[in-house]
mmCIF file of C-alpha atoms and ligand atoms in Angstrom:
data_model
loop_
_atom_site.group_PDB
_atom_site.id
_atom_site.type_symbol
_atom_site.label_atom_id
_atom_site.label_comp_id
_atom_site.label_asym_id
_atom_site.label_seq_id
_atom_site.Cartn_x
_atom_site.Cartn_y
_atom_site.Cartn_z
ATOM 1 C CA UNK A 567 86.188 -0.732 -51.189
ATOM 2 C CA UNK A 568 83.998 -1.590 -49.531
ATOM 3 C CA UNK A 569 82.314 0.997 -47.087
ATOM 4 C CA UNK A 570 79.961 -1.339 -44.143
ATOM 5 C CA UNK A 571 76.917 1.250 -43.264
ATOM 6 C CA UNK A 572 74.921 0.116 -40.316
ATOM 7 C CA UNK A 573 71.816 1.528 -40.830
ATOM 8 C CA UNK A 574 70.024 1.698 -36.704
ATOM 9 C CA UNK A 575 66.285 0.241 -37.255
ATOM 10 C CA UNK A 576 63.491 3.049 -35.870
ATOM 11 C CA UNK A 577 64.021 2.671 -32.210
ATOM 12 C CA UNK A 578 60.031 2.498 -29.907
ATOM 13 C CA UNK A 579 59.424 3.076 -26.663
ATOM 14 C CA UNK A 580 56.444 2.569 -23.985
ATOM 15 C CA UNK A 581 55.293 1.698 -21.254
ATOM 16 C CA UNK A 582 52.532 0.262 -18.968
ATOM 17 C CA UNK A 583 51.659 1.427 -14.995
ATOM 18 C CA UNK A 584 52.017 -1.760 -12.487
ATOM 19 C CA UNK A 585 49.253 0.880 -11.046
ATOM 20 C CA UNK A 586 46.218 -2.735 -11.559
ATOM 21 C CA UNK A 587 44.929 -5.552 -14.012
ATOM 22 C CA UNK A 588 45.452 -4.654 -17.284
ATOM 23 C CA UNK A 589 42.534 -4.449 -19.520
ATOM 24 C CA UNK A 590 41.074 -5.115 -23.266
ATOM 25 C CA UNK A 591 42.333 -1.486 -23.982
ATOM 26 C CA UNK A 592 45.188 -1.850 -22.357
ATOM 27 C CA UNK A 593 45.131 -4.713 -25.002
ATOM 28 C CA UNK A 594 43.822 -3.037 -27.932
ATOM 29 C CA UNK A 595 45.311 0.205 -27.634
ATOM 30 C CA UNK A 596 48.770 -0.541 -26.557
ATOM 31 C CA UNK A 597 50.387 -4.512 -26.675
ATOM 32 C CA UNK A 598 48.606 -5.787 -29.445
ATOM 33 C CA UNK A 599 50.620 -3.282 -31.499
ATOM 34 C CA UNK A 600 53.696 -3.608 -29.845
ATOM 35 C CA UNK A 601 53.820 -7.079 -30.074
ATOM 36 C CA UNK A 602 52.845 -6.700 -34.035
ATOM 37 C CA UNK A 603 56.424 -4.071 -34.068
ATOM 38 C CA UNK A 604 58.621 -6.742 -33.083
ATOM 39 C CA UNK A 605 60.226 -7.727 -35.794
ATOM 40 C CA UNK A 606 60.554 -4.246 -37.640
ATOM 41 C CA UNK A 607 61.999 -1.823 -34.971
ATOM 42 C CA UNK A 608 64.256 -1.620 -32.153
ATOM 43 C CA UNK A 609 62.029 -2.135 -29.103
ATOM 44 C CA UNK A 610 62.020 -1.018 -25.253
ATOM 45 C CA UNK A 611 58.972 -2.205 -23.217
ATOM 46 C CA UNK A 612 59.007 -0.893 -20.102
ATOM 47 C CA UNK A 613 57.007 -1.577 -16.786
ATOM 48 C CA UNK A 614 56.793 2.499 -15.389
ATOM 49 C CA UNK A 615 56.602 1.216 -12.093
ATOM 50 C CA UNK A 616 57.739 5.106 -10.501
ATOM 51 C CA UNK A 617 55.305 6.586 -12.401
ATOM 52 C CA UNK A 618 52.352 4.389 -10.726
ATOM 53 C CA UNK A 619 53.271 5.524 -7.695
ATOM 54 C CA UNK A 620 52.069 9.129 -8.472
ATOM 55 C CA UNK A 621 48.938 7.388 -6.796
ATOM 56 C CA UNK A 622 48.829 5.330 -3.869
ATOM 57 C CA UNK A 623 49.969 2.081 -3.713
ATOM 58 C CA UNK A 624 50.855 -0.849 -1.127
ATOM 59 C CA UNK A 625 53.971 -2.019 -1.791
ATOM 60 C CA UNK A 626 52.998 -5.576 -1.761
ATOM 61 C CA UNK A 627 50.662 -5.003 -4.269
ATOM 62 C CA UNK A 628 53.107 -2.706 -6.369
ATOM 63 C CA UNK A 629 55.555 -6.006 -6.249
ATOM 64 C CA UNK A 630 52.737 -7.970 -7.426
ATOM 65 C CA UNK A 631 51.503 -6.019 -9.958
ATOM 66 C CA UNK A 632 54.915 -4.966 -11.868
ATOM 67 C CA UNK A 633 55.433 -8.638 -12.189
ATOM 68 C CA UNK A 634 51.740 -9.470 -13.379
ATOM 69 C CA UNK A 635 52.515 -6.939 -16.043
ATOM 70 C CA UNK A 636 55.713 -8.684 -17.033
ATOM 71 C CA UNK A 637 54.009 -11.465 -17.560
ATOM 72 C CA UNK A 638 51.194 -10.402 -19.271
ATOM 73 C CA UNK A 639 53.982 -8.298 -21.739
ATOM 74 C CA UNK A 640 55.220 -12.330 -22.784
ATOM 75 C CA UNK A 641 51.613 -13.591 -22.667
ATOM 76 C CA UNK A 642 50.819 -11.023 -25.396
ATOM 77 C CA UNK A 643 53.457 -11.582 -27.329
ATOM 78 C CA UNK A 644 56.485 -9.851 -26.368
ATOM 79 C CA UNK A 645 59.603 -11.736 -26.449
ATOM 80 C CA UNK A 646 62.327 -11.145 -24.498
ATOM 81 C CA UNK A 647 64.739 -12.378 -27.093
ATOM 82 C CA UNK A 648 63.092 -9.164 -29.430
ATOM 83 C CA UNK A 649 62.282 -6.514 -27.269
ATOM 84 C CA UNK A 650 63.882 -5.002 -24.451
ATOM 85 C CA UNK A 651 61.427 -5.732 -21.440
ATOM 86 C CA UNK A 652 62.952 -4.091 -18.388
ATOM 87 C CA UNK A 653 61.676 -2.488 -14.872
ATOM 88 C CA UNK A 654 61.829 1.683 -14.488
ATOM 89 C CA UNK A 655 62.635 2.034 -10.782
ATOM 90 C CA UNK A 656 65.972 -0.608 -12.073
ATOM 91 C CA UNK A 657 67.489 2.545 -14.540
ATOM 92 C CA UNK A 658 68.239 4.635 -12.533
ATOM 93 C CA UNK A 659 69.286 6.815 -15.585
ATOM 94 C CA UNK A 660 64.919 7.191 -15.667
ATOM 95 C CA UNK A 661 65.649 9.300 -11.898
ATOM 96 C CA UNK A 662 68.269 11.178 -12.836
ATOM 97 C CA UNK A 663 66.993 12.471 -16.355
ATOM 98 C CA UNK A 664 63.308 12.991 -14.792
ATOM 99 C CA UNK A 665 65.477 16.020 -12.848
ATOM 100 C CA UNK A 666 67.355 17.622 -15.215
ATOM 101 C CA UNK A 667 64.517 17.861 -17.629
ATOM 102 C CA UNK A 668 62.450 19.183 -14.912
ATOM 103 C CA UNK A 669 65.088 22.330 -14.575
ATOM 104 C CA UNK A 670 64.110 23.296 -18.252
ATOM 105 C CA UNK A 671 59.864 22.552 -18.251
ATOM 106 C CA UNK A 672 58.297 25.693 -17.336
ATOM 107 C CA UNK A 673 55.184 24.649 -14.586
ATOM 108 C CA UNK A 674 52.674 25.817 -16.615
ATOM 109 C CA UNK A 675 53.145 23.575 -19.176
ATOM 110 C CA UNK A 676 52.140 20.749 -16.863
ATOM 111 C CA UNK A 677 49.412 22.130 -15.165
ATOM 112 C CA UNK A 678 47.492 22.523 -18.523
ATOM 113 C CA UNK A 679 47.823 18.297 -18.684
ATOM 114 C CA UNK A 680 44.384 16.860 -19.001
ATOM 115 C CA UNK A 681 45.194 13.754 -17.215
ATOM 116 C CA UNK A 682 47.376 15.828 -14.426
ATOM 117 C CA UNK A 683 43.355 17.600 -14.201
ATOM 118 C CA UNK A 684 41.602 14.816 -13.984
ATOM 119 C CA UNK A 685 43.274 12.983 -11.930
ATOM 120 C CA UNK A 686 43.890 15.707 -9.067
ATOM 121 C CA UNK A 687 40.228 16.514 -9.448
ATOM 122 C CA UNK A 688 38.258 15.939 -6.034
ATOM 123 C CA UNK A 689 41.244 14.975 -3.866
ATOM 124 C CA UNK A 690 41.714 17.070 -1.522
ATOM 125 C CA UNK A 691 45.767 16.756 -1.408
ATOM 126 C CA UNK A 692 48.110 16.201 -4.614
ATOM 127 C CA UNK A 693 51.093 14.904 -4.422
ATOM 128 C CA UNK A 694 54.018 16.613 -6.391
ATOM 129 C CA UNK A 695 55.481 13.399 -8.656
ATOM 130 C CA UNK A 696 51.720 13.459 -10.108
ATOM 131 C CA UNK A 697 51.917 16.833 -11.943
ATOM 132 C CA UNK A 698 55.765 15.836 -13.041
ATOM 133 C CA UNK A 699 54.368 12.226 -13.911
ATOM 134 C CA UNK A 700 55.446 13.291 -18.184
ATOM 135 C CA UNK A 701 58.269 14.604 -17.147
ATOM 136 C CA UNK A 702 59.627 11.756 -16.288
ATOM 137 C CA UNK A 703 57.769 9.934 -18.868
ATOM 138 C CA UNK A 704 59.773 11.802 -21.452
ATOM 139 C CA UNK A 705 62.920 11.419 -19.246
ATOM 140 C CA UNK A 706 62.418 7.209 -20.537
ATOM 141 C CA UNK A 707 61.306 8.013 -24.490
ATOM 142 C CA UNK A 708 64.353 10.683 -24.778
ATOM 143 C CA UNK A 709 66.818 8.772 -22.915
ATOM 144 C CA UNK A 710 66.448 5.916 -25.471
ATOM 145 C CA UNK A 711 66.247 8.337 -28.218
ATOM 146 C CA UNK A 712 62.933 6.943 -29.226
ATOM 147 C CA UNK A 713 61.492 7.933 -32.989
ATOM 148 C CA UNK A 714 58.326 6.293 -31.964
ATOM 149 C CA UNK A 715 56.112 5.783 -29.341
ATOM 150 C CA UNK A 716 52.700 3.630 -29.751
ATOM 151 C CA UNK A 717 49.990 4.792 -26.928
ATOM 152 C CA UNK A 718 46.249 4.702 -26.798
ATOM 153 C CA UNK A 719 44.886 8.432 -27.464
ATOM 154 C CA UNK A 720 45.124 9.935 -24.307
ATOM 155 C CA UNK A 721 49.096 9.816 -24.312
ATOM 156 C CA UNK A 722 49.280 12.466 -27.569
ATOM 157 C CA UNK A 723 49.402 15.232 -24.865
ATOM 158 C CA UNK A 724 52.119 13.740 -22.986
ATOM 159 C CA UNK A 725 54.086 13.258 -25.796
ATOM 160 C CA UNK A 726 53.700 16.679 -27.533
ATOM 161 C CA UNK A 727 54.883 17.455 -23.863
ATOM 162 C CA UNK A 728 57.461 15.317 -24.750
ATOM 163 C CA UNK A 729 58.871 16.821 -28.273
ATOM 164 C CA UNK A 730 58.325 20.783 -26.591
ATOM 165 C CA UNK A 731 60.695 20.032 -23.713
ATOM 166 C CA UNK A 732 63.655 17.571 -26.101
ATOM 167 C CA UNK A 733 63.515 21.086 -28.391
ATOM 168 C CA UNK A 734 63.945 23.203 -25.799
ATOM 169 C CA UNK A 735 66.660 21.285 -23.985
ATOM 170 C CA UNK A 736 68.523 21.151 -27.879
ATOM 171 C CA UNK A 737 67.815 24.827 -28.059
ATOM 172 C CA UNK A 738 69.807 25.592 -24.575
ATOM 173 C CA UNK A 739 72.360 23.230 -24.693
ATOM 174 C CA UNK A 740 73.235 21.806 -28.317
ATOM 175 C CA UNK A 741 71.438 19.002 -30.374
ATOM 176 C CA UNK A 742 70.793 15.890 -28.324
ATOM 177 C CA UNK A 743 67.719 14.274 -27.921
ATOM 178 C CA UNK A 744 65.749 13.124 -31.161
ATOM 179 C CA UNK A 745 61.956 14.662 -31.392
ATOM 180 C CA UNK A 746 59.624 11.109 -31.024
ATOM 181 C CA UNK A 747 56.082 10.707 -32.745
ATOM 182 C CA UNK A 748 53.462 8.971 -30.924
ATOM 183 C CA UNK A 749 52.204 6.026 -33.038
ATOM 184 C CA UNK A 750 48.336 6.084 -32.106
ATOM 185 C CA UNK A 751 46.446 3.708 -34.259
ATOM 186 C CA UNK A 752 42.771 4.549 -36.154
ATOM 187 C CA UNK A 753 40.727 1.549 -34.621
ATOM 188 C CA UNK A 754 41.477 0.728 -30.923
ATOM 189 C CA UNK A 755 42.802 4.066 -29.539
ATOM 190 C CA UNK A 756 40.059 4.966 -27.017
ATOM 191 C CA UNK A 757 38.128 1.793 -25.822
ATOM 192 C CA UNK A 758 35.118 2.957 -23.340
ATOM 193 C CA UNK A 759 34.295 1.849 -20.426
ATOM 194 C CA UNK A 760 31.443 -0.746 -20.840
ATOM 195 C CA UNK A 761 29.821 0.554 -18.027
ATOM 196 C CA UNK A 762 29.818 4.171 -18.920
ATOM 197 C CA UNK A 763 30.625 5.053 -22.727
ATOM 198 C CA UNK A 764 31.176 8.806 -22.261
ATOM 199 C CA UNK A 765 34.284 7.617 -20.302
ATOM 200 C CA UNK A 766 37.291 5.460 -21.226
ATOM 201 C CA UNK A 767 38.116 2.069 -19.638
ATOM 202 C CA UNK A 768 41.094 2.371 -17.645
ATOM 203 C CA UNK A 769 43.379 -0.017 -14.858
ATOM 204 C CA UNK A 770 42.653 2.456 -11.880
ATOM 205 C CA UNK A 771 38.773 1.725 -12.651
ATOM 206 C CA UNK A 772 38.744 -1.137 -13.184
ATOM 207 C CA UNK A 773 37.935 -2.545 -9.844
ATOM 208 C CA UNK A 774 34.606 -0.814 -10.359
ATOM 209 C CA UNK A 775 32.194 -4.355 -11.503
ATOM 210 C CA UNK A 776 31.062 -4.151 -15.032
ATOM 211 C CA UNK A 777 33.399 -1.362 -16.358
ATOM 212 C CA UNK A 778 36.083 -3.161 -18.194
ATOM 213 C CA UNK A 779 37.220 -6.976 -18.948
ATOM 214 C CA UNK A 780 40.246 -7.358 -17.763
ATOM 215 C CA UNK A 781 42.584 -10.053 -19.714
ATOM 216 C CA UNK A 782 42.946 -12.523 -16.774
ATOM 217 C CA UNK A 783 39.123 -12.158 -16.804
ATOM 218 C CA UNK A 784 37.401 -15.989 -16.823
ATOM 219 C CA UNK A 785 35.473 -16.941 -19.737
ATOM 220 C CA UNK A 786 31.905 -16.396 -17.391
ATOM 221 C CA UNK A 787 33.336 -13.104 -16.115
ATOM 222 C CA UNK A 788 33.917 -12.102 -19.660
ATOM 223 C CA UNK A 789 30.425 -13.319 -20.862
ATOM 224 C CA UNK A 790 28.876 -11.495 -17.778
ATOM 225 C CA UNK A 791 30.415 -8.072 -18.072
ATOM 226 C CA UNK A 792 29.743 -8.047 -21.716
ATOM 227 C CA UNK A 793 26.214 -8.764 -21.318
ATOM 228 C CA UNK A 794 25.725 -5.873 -18.801
ATOM 229 C CA UNK A 795 27.822 -3.822 -20.922
ATOM 230 C CA UNK A 796 25.580 -0.180 -21.904
ATOM 231 C CA UNK A 797 24.274 0.528 -25.014
ATOM 232 C CA UNK A 798 20.841 2.759 -25.860
ATOM 233 C CA UNK A 799 17.558 1.876 -26.463
ATOM 234 C CA UNK A 800 17.886 1.337 -30.549
ATOM 235 C CA UNK A 801 18.618 -1.876 -32.255
ATOM 236 C CA UNK A 802 20.548 -0.481 -34.953
ATOM 237 C CA UNK A 803 24.001 -2.225 -35.261
ATOM 238 C CA UNK A 804 26.258 -0.047 -37.323
ATOM 239 C CA UNK A 805 29.485 1.832 -36.674
ATOM 240 C CA UNK A 806 28.835 5.203 -35.937
ATOM 241 C CA UNK A 807 30.340 8.303 -34.488
ATOM 242 C CA UNK A 808 27.009 9.644 -32.765
ATOM 243 C CA UNK A 809 27.260 10.073 -28.997
ATOM 244 C CA UNK A 810 24.578 8.005 -28.686
ATOM 245 C CA UNK A 811 25.565 5.435 -30.296
ATOM 246 C CA UNK A 812 28.956 5.281 -28.463
ATOM 247 C CA UNK A 813 28.478 2.154 -26.319
ATOM 248 C CA UNK A 814 26.896 0.048 -29.255
ATOM 249 C CA UNK A 815 29.745 1.436 -31.523
ATOM 250 C CA UNK A 816 32.478 0.631 -28.690
ATOM 251 C CA UNK A 817 31.387 -3.318 -29.346
ATOM 252 C CA UNK A 818 31.680 -3.065 -32.828
ATOM 253 C CA UNK A 819 35.183 -1.476 -32.784
ATOM 254 C CA UNK A 820 36.468 -4.637 -30.499
ATOM 255 C CA UNK A 821 34.702 -6.990 -32.535
ATOM 256 C CA UNK A 822 36.354 -5.347 -35.528
ATOM 257 C CA UNK A 823 39.671 -5.290 -33.863
ATOM 258 C CA UNK A 824 39.910 -9.201 -32.594
ATOM 259 C CA UNK A 825 37.748 -10.557 -35.552
ATOM 260 C CA UNK A 826 39.756 -8.552 -38.262
ATOM 261 C CA UNK A 827 36.954 -8.370 -40.729
ATOM 262 C CA UNK A 828 35.880 -5.255 -41.961
ATOM 263 C CA UNK A 829 32.838 -2.993 -41.472
ATOM 264 C CA UNK A 830 30.766 -3.778 -43.897
ATOM 265 C CA UNK A 831 30.964 -7.552 -43.581
ATOM 266 C CA UNK A 832 30.468 -7.173 -39.053
ATOM 267 C CA UNK A 833 27.202 -4.895 -40.167
ATOM 268 C CA UNK A 834 25.915 -7.644 -42.507
ATOM 269 C CA UNK A 835 26.497 -9.820 -40.464
ATOM 270 C CA UNK A 836 24.447 -8.214 -37.181
ATOM 271 C CA UNK A 837 21.872 -6.947 -39.927
ATOM 272 C CA UNK A 838 18.149 -7.006 -38.705
ATOM 273 C CA UNK A 839 19.416 -8.920 -35.341
ATOM 274 C CA UNK A 840 19.569 -7.349 -31.774
ATOM 275 C CA UNK A 841 22.288 -5.936 -29.550
ATOM 276 C CA UNK A 842 21.454 -9.359 -27.260
ATOM 277 C CA UNK A 843 23.077 -11.192 -30.037
ATOM 278 C CA UNK A 844 25.940 -8.503 -30.702
ATOM 279 C CA UNK A 845 26.766 -9.094 -26.962
ATOM 280 C CA UNK A 846 26.615 -12.555 -27.326
ATOM 281 C CA UNK A 847 29.049 -13.444 -30.408
ATOM 282 C CA UNK A 848 31.468 -10.437 -29.120
ATOM 283 C CA UNK A 849 31.550 -12.137 -25.450
ATOM 284 C CA UNK A 850 32.714 -15.511 -27.474
ATOM 285 C CA UNK A 851 34.842 -12.996 -29.355
ATOM 286 C CA UNK A 852 36.676 -12.099 -26.745
ATOM 287 C CA UNK A 853 37.038 -15.848 -24.284
ATOM 288 C CA UNK A 854 38.328 -17.078 -27.260
ATOM 289 C CA UNK A 855 40.986 -14.398 -27.441
ATOM 290 C CA UNK A 856 41.760 -14.180 -23.921
ATOM 291 C CA UNK A 857 42.040 -17.701 -23.524
ATOM 292 C CA UNK A 858 45.965 -18.660 -24.652
ATOM 293 C CA UNK A 859 46.679 -15.794 -23.132
ATOM 294 C CA UNK A 860 45.429 -16.204 -19.590
ATOM 295 C CA UNK A 861 46.966 -19.977 -20.168
ATOM 296 C CA UNK A 862 50.938 -18.528 -20.919
ATOM 297 C CA UNK A 863 50.279 -16.272 -18.474
ATOM 298 C CA UNK A 864 49.243 -19.184 -15.794
ATOM 299 C CA UNK A 865 52.675 -20.663 -16.656
ATOM 300 C CA UNK A 866 54.680 -17.750 -16.314
ATOM 301 C CA UNK A 867 53.913 -16.491 -13.384
ATOM 302 C CA UNK A 868 54.624 -20.131 -11.640
ATOM 303 C CA UNK A 869 58.209 -19.071 -11.837
ATOM 304 C CA UNK A 870 58.635 -15.338 -10.922
ATOM 305 C CA UNK A 871 62.593 -16.279 -10.760
ATOM 306 C CA UNK A 872 62.222 -17.223 -14.051
ATOM 307 C CA UNK A 873 60.587 -14.165 -14.541
ATOM 308 C CA UNK A 874 62.815 -11.542 -12.622
ATOM 309 C CA UNK A 875 65.805 -12.943 -14.215
ATOM 310 C CA UNK A 876 64.490 -12.266 -17.643
ATOM 311 C CA UNK A 877 63.119 -8.569 -15.961
ATOM 312 C CA UNK A 878 67.359 -8.346 -14.894
ATOM 313 C CA UNK A 879 68.378 -9.373 -18.380
ATOM 314 C CA UNK A 880 66.391 -6.319 -19.424
ATOM 315 C CA UNK A 881 67.322 -3.639 -17.473
ATOM 316 C CA UNK A 882 70.880 -4.516 -18.210
ATOM 317 C CA UNK A 883 70.404 -3.963 -22.317
ATOM 318 C CA UNK A 884 68.312 -1.040 -21.311
ATOM 319 C CA UNK A 885 71.105 0.998 -19.233
ATOM 320 C CA UNK A 886 73.066 -0.196 -21.847
ATOM 321 C CA UNK A 887 71.574 2.586 -24.178
ATOM 322 C CA UNK A 888 70.620 4.588 -21.187
ATOM 323 C CA UNK A 889 73.547 5.196 -19.613
ATOM 324 C CA UNK A 890 75.987 6.563 -22.041
ATOM 325 C CA UNK A 891 73.102 8.939 -22.866
ATOM 326 C CA UNK A 892 72.262 9.985 -19.178
ATOM 327 C CA UNK A 893 76.253 11.076 -19.162
ATOM 328 C CA UNK A 894 75.442 13.088 -22.907
ATOM 329 C CA UNK A 895 73.125 14.902 -20.920
ATOM 330 C CA UNK A 896 74.740 15.634 -17.590
ATOM 331 C CA UNK A 897 77.858 16.895 -19.722
ATOM 332 C CA UNK A 898 75.910 18.816 -21.770
ATOM 333 C CA UNK A 899 74.288 20.562 -18.805
ATOM 334 C CA UNK A 900 78.123 21.175 -16.864
ATOM 335 C CA UNK A 901 77.882 18.625 -14.106
ATOM 336 C CA UNK A 902 81.457 17.077 -13.744
ATOM 337 C CA UNK A 903 81.460 13.603 -15.832
ATOM 338 C CA UNK A 904 83.818 11.318 -13.731
ATOM 339 C CA UNK A 905 86.751 10.520 -16.675
ATOM 340 C CA UNK A 906 86.119 13.521 -18.251
ATOM 341 C CA UNK A 907 88.421 15.667 -18.989
ATOM 342 C CA UNK A 908 86.324 18.655 -20.950
HETATM 343 P P1 ATP B 1209 45.680 4.606 -15.549
HETATM 344 O O1 ATP B 1209 44.376 4.520 -15.115
HETATM 345 O O2 ATP B 1209 45.849 4.066 -13.832
HETATM 346 O O3 ATP B 1209 46.051 5.561 -15.579
HETATM 347 P P2 ATP B 1209 45.311 3.269 -18.086
HETATM 348 O O4 ATP B 1209 43.909 1.981 -18.280
HETATM 349 O O5 ATP B 1209 45.050 4.080 -18.758
HETATM 350 O O6 ATP B 1209 45.590 3.664 -16.605
HETATM 351 P P3 ATP B 1209 48.137 2.985 -18.525
HETATM 352 O O7 ATP B 1209 49.413 2.169 -18.085
HETATM 353 O O8 ATP B 1209 48.243 4.320 -18.071
HETATM 354 O O9 ATP B 1209 46.551 2.838 -18.645
HETATM 355 O O10 ATP B 1209 48.422 2.881 -20.241
HETATM 356 C C1 ATP B 1209 49.399 1.929 -20.883
HETATM 357 C C2 ATP B 1209 49.062 2.050 -22.427
HETATM 358 O O11 ATP B 1209 47.490 2.104 -22.586
HETATM 359 C C3 ATP B 1209 48.789 3.736 -22.701
HETATM 360 O O12 ATP B 1209 49.302 3.513 -24.044
HETATM 361 C C4 ATP B 1209 47.215 3.776 -23.124
HETATM 362 O O13 ATP B 1209 47.503 4.953 -24.153
HETATM 363 C C5 ATP B 1209 47.135 2.667 -23.498
HETATM 364 N N1 ATP B 1209 45.228 2.501 -23.165
HETATM 365 C C6 ATP B 1209 44.914 3.093 -21.682
HETATM 366 N N2 ATP B 1209 43.894 2.760 -21.641
HETATM 367 C C7 ATP B 1209 43.480 2.417 -23.111
HETATM 368 C C8 ATP B 1209 42.082 2.949 -23.873
HETATM 369 N N3 ATP B 1209 40.803 2.802 -23.331
HETATM 370 N N4 ATP B 1209 42.159 2.268 -25.106
HETATM 371 C C9 ATP B 1209 42.839 2.102 -25.556
HETATM 372 N N5 ATP B 1209 44.125 2.678 -25.067
HETATM 373 C C10 ATP B 1209 44.446 2.133 -23.792
HETATM 374 N N1 LTN B 1210 51.908 7.804 -19.005
HETATM 375 C C1 LTN B 1210 51.920 6.325 -20.224
HETATM 376 C C2 LTN B 1210 53.160 5.033 -19.211
HETATM 377 C C3 LTN B 1210 54.352 5.465 -19.582
HETATM 378 C C4 LTN B 1210 54.723 6.048 -20.672
HETATM 379 C C5 LTN B 1210 56.278 6.203 -20.531
HETATM 380 C C6 LTN B 1210 53.761 5.556 -22.510
HETATM 381 C C7 LTN B 1210 55.071 5.789 -19.209
HETATM 382 N N2 LTN B 1210 56.680 6.407 -19.874
HETATM 383 C C8 LTN B 1210 56.991 6.467 -22.444
HETATM 384 C C9 LTN B 1210 55.291 5.720 -23.449
HETATM 385 C C10 LTN B 1210 56.428 5.910 -22.953
HETATM 386 C C11 LTN B 1210 50.334 5.493 -19.772
HETATM 387 O O1 LTN B 1210 50.411 4.940 -20.509
HETATM 388 N N3 LTN B 1210 49.499 6.382 -19.180
#
């Protein structure tokens, strides 16, 4: 007698907001690592347009940006045959899941989120969706029973909150959700802004001159932005945790991630050379790393019908997992689910 056992590969869920053009931080902290997971894991990579509208978006720009992020996912190497790539608003279960999770999440948990506090600061009016943002994120992850969530360091608190929400629901309604883990890289988890190494590189500030290298920047723009990167008045080119060395360390970290060289080899290479040389070499490394992405992107974005059909197929696959899960959740909380007799 043979017993067949199907072992499910670990599920991975992650997402990017179509709130602007992606930058090097998004690539090194998230996308590039997702590509590496494709063969080992069962992957769901979402374009979280419902999260994007927690900040004001122009409707035409949002649609354009959603396709741009989708094309960048593919251009960076995500393969729709091996990963499910889809747009959040095309799978209704995310909104439904968010509502139900809203009803088990204490307000105080949300008020403590640092992303909320940063984004709400200095605004005279803050929309409710911005406070609720992490609950929608919890719904994204929990609907797929994802074990792993590869993200940059800024998202650690949101994944912790997702676990707390899942535990609360499980405790109240019985075992329903898998508790996810944030998977944060040792290096590249927090690429800093080039114009201010005290801040993280951020899409919402990417329009500020010198803030970020965007994945679609031309070689000349990349060279100019890196040349102007803020460092300090020293000369030593060494990896360092010291605050005043954050600018140089950031450049070295980007160099390390893109060349895959050891730190001692990099330090030796730059020994006795000034920051100018580091910036010049780094600019060429970044230009060469982004060149194939840009080329692939140009071809993909030219055919938006093809892109939309890849996204439609992705949404079908996502629904196949999310719909039975949302039915299970509804049943657990006591809703009448059609064709159910319990
Ligand atoms: P926004 O400014 O609109 O909040 P963002 O630049 O923070 O955008 P997100 O869409 O929120 O980008 O994040 C997408 C992914 O990129 C997440 O996994 C996030 O952790 C990661 N990420 C964002 N910024 C950085 C960064 N500077 N370094 C490393 N990873 C980052
Ligand atoms: N908040 C995330 C984007 C996001 C996400 C998710 C990431 C929305 N839903 C689910 C991982 C898993 C951000 O990167 N700012």
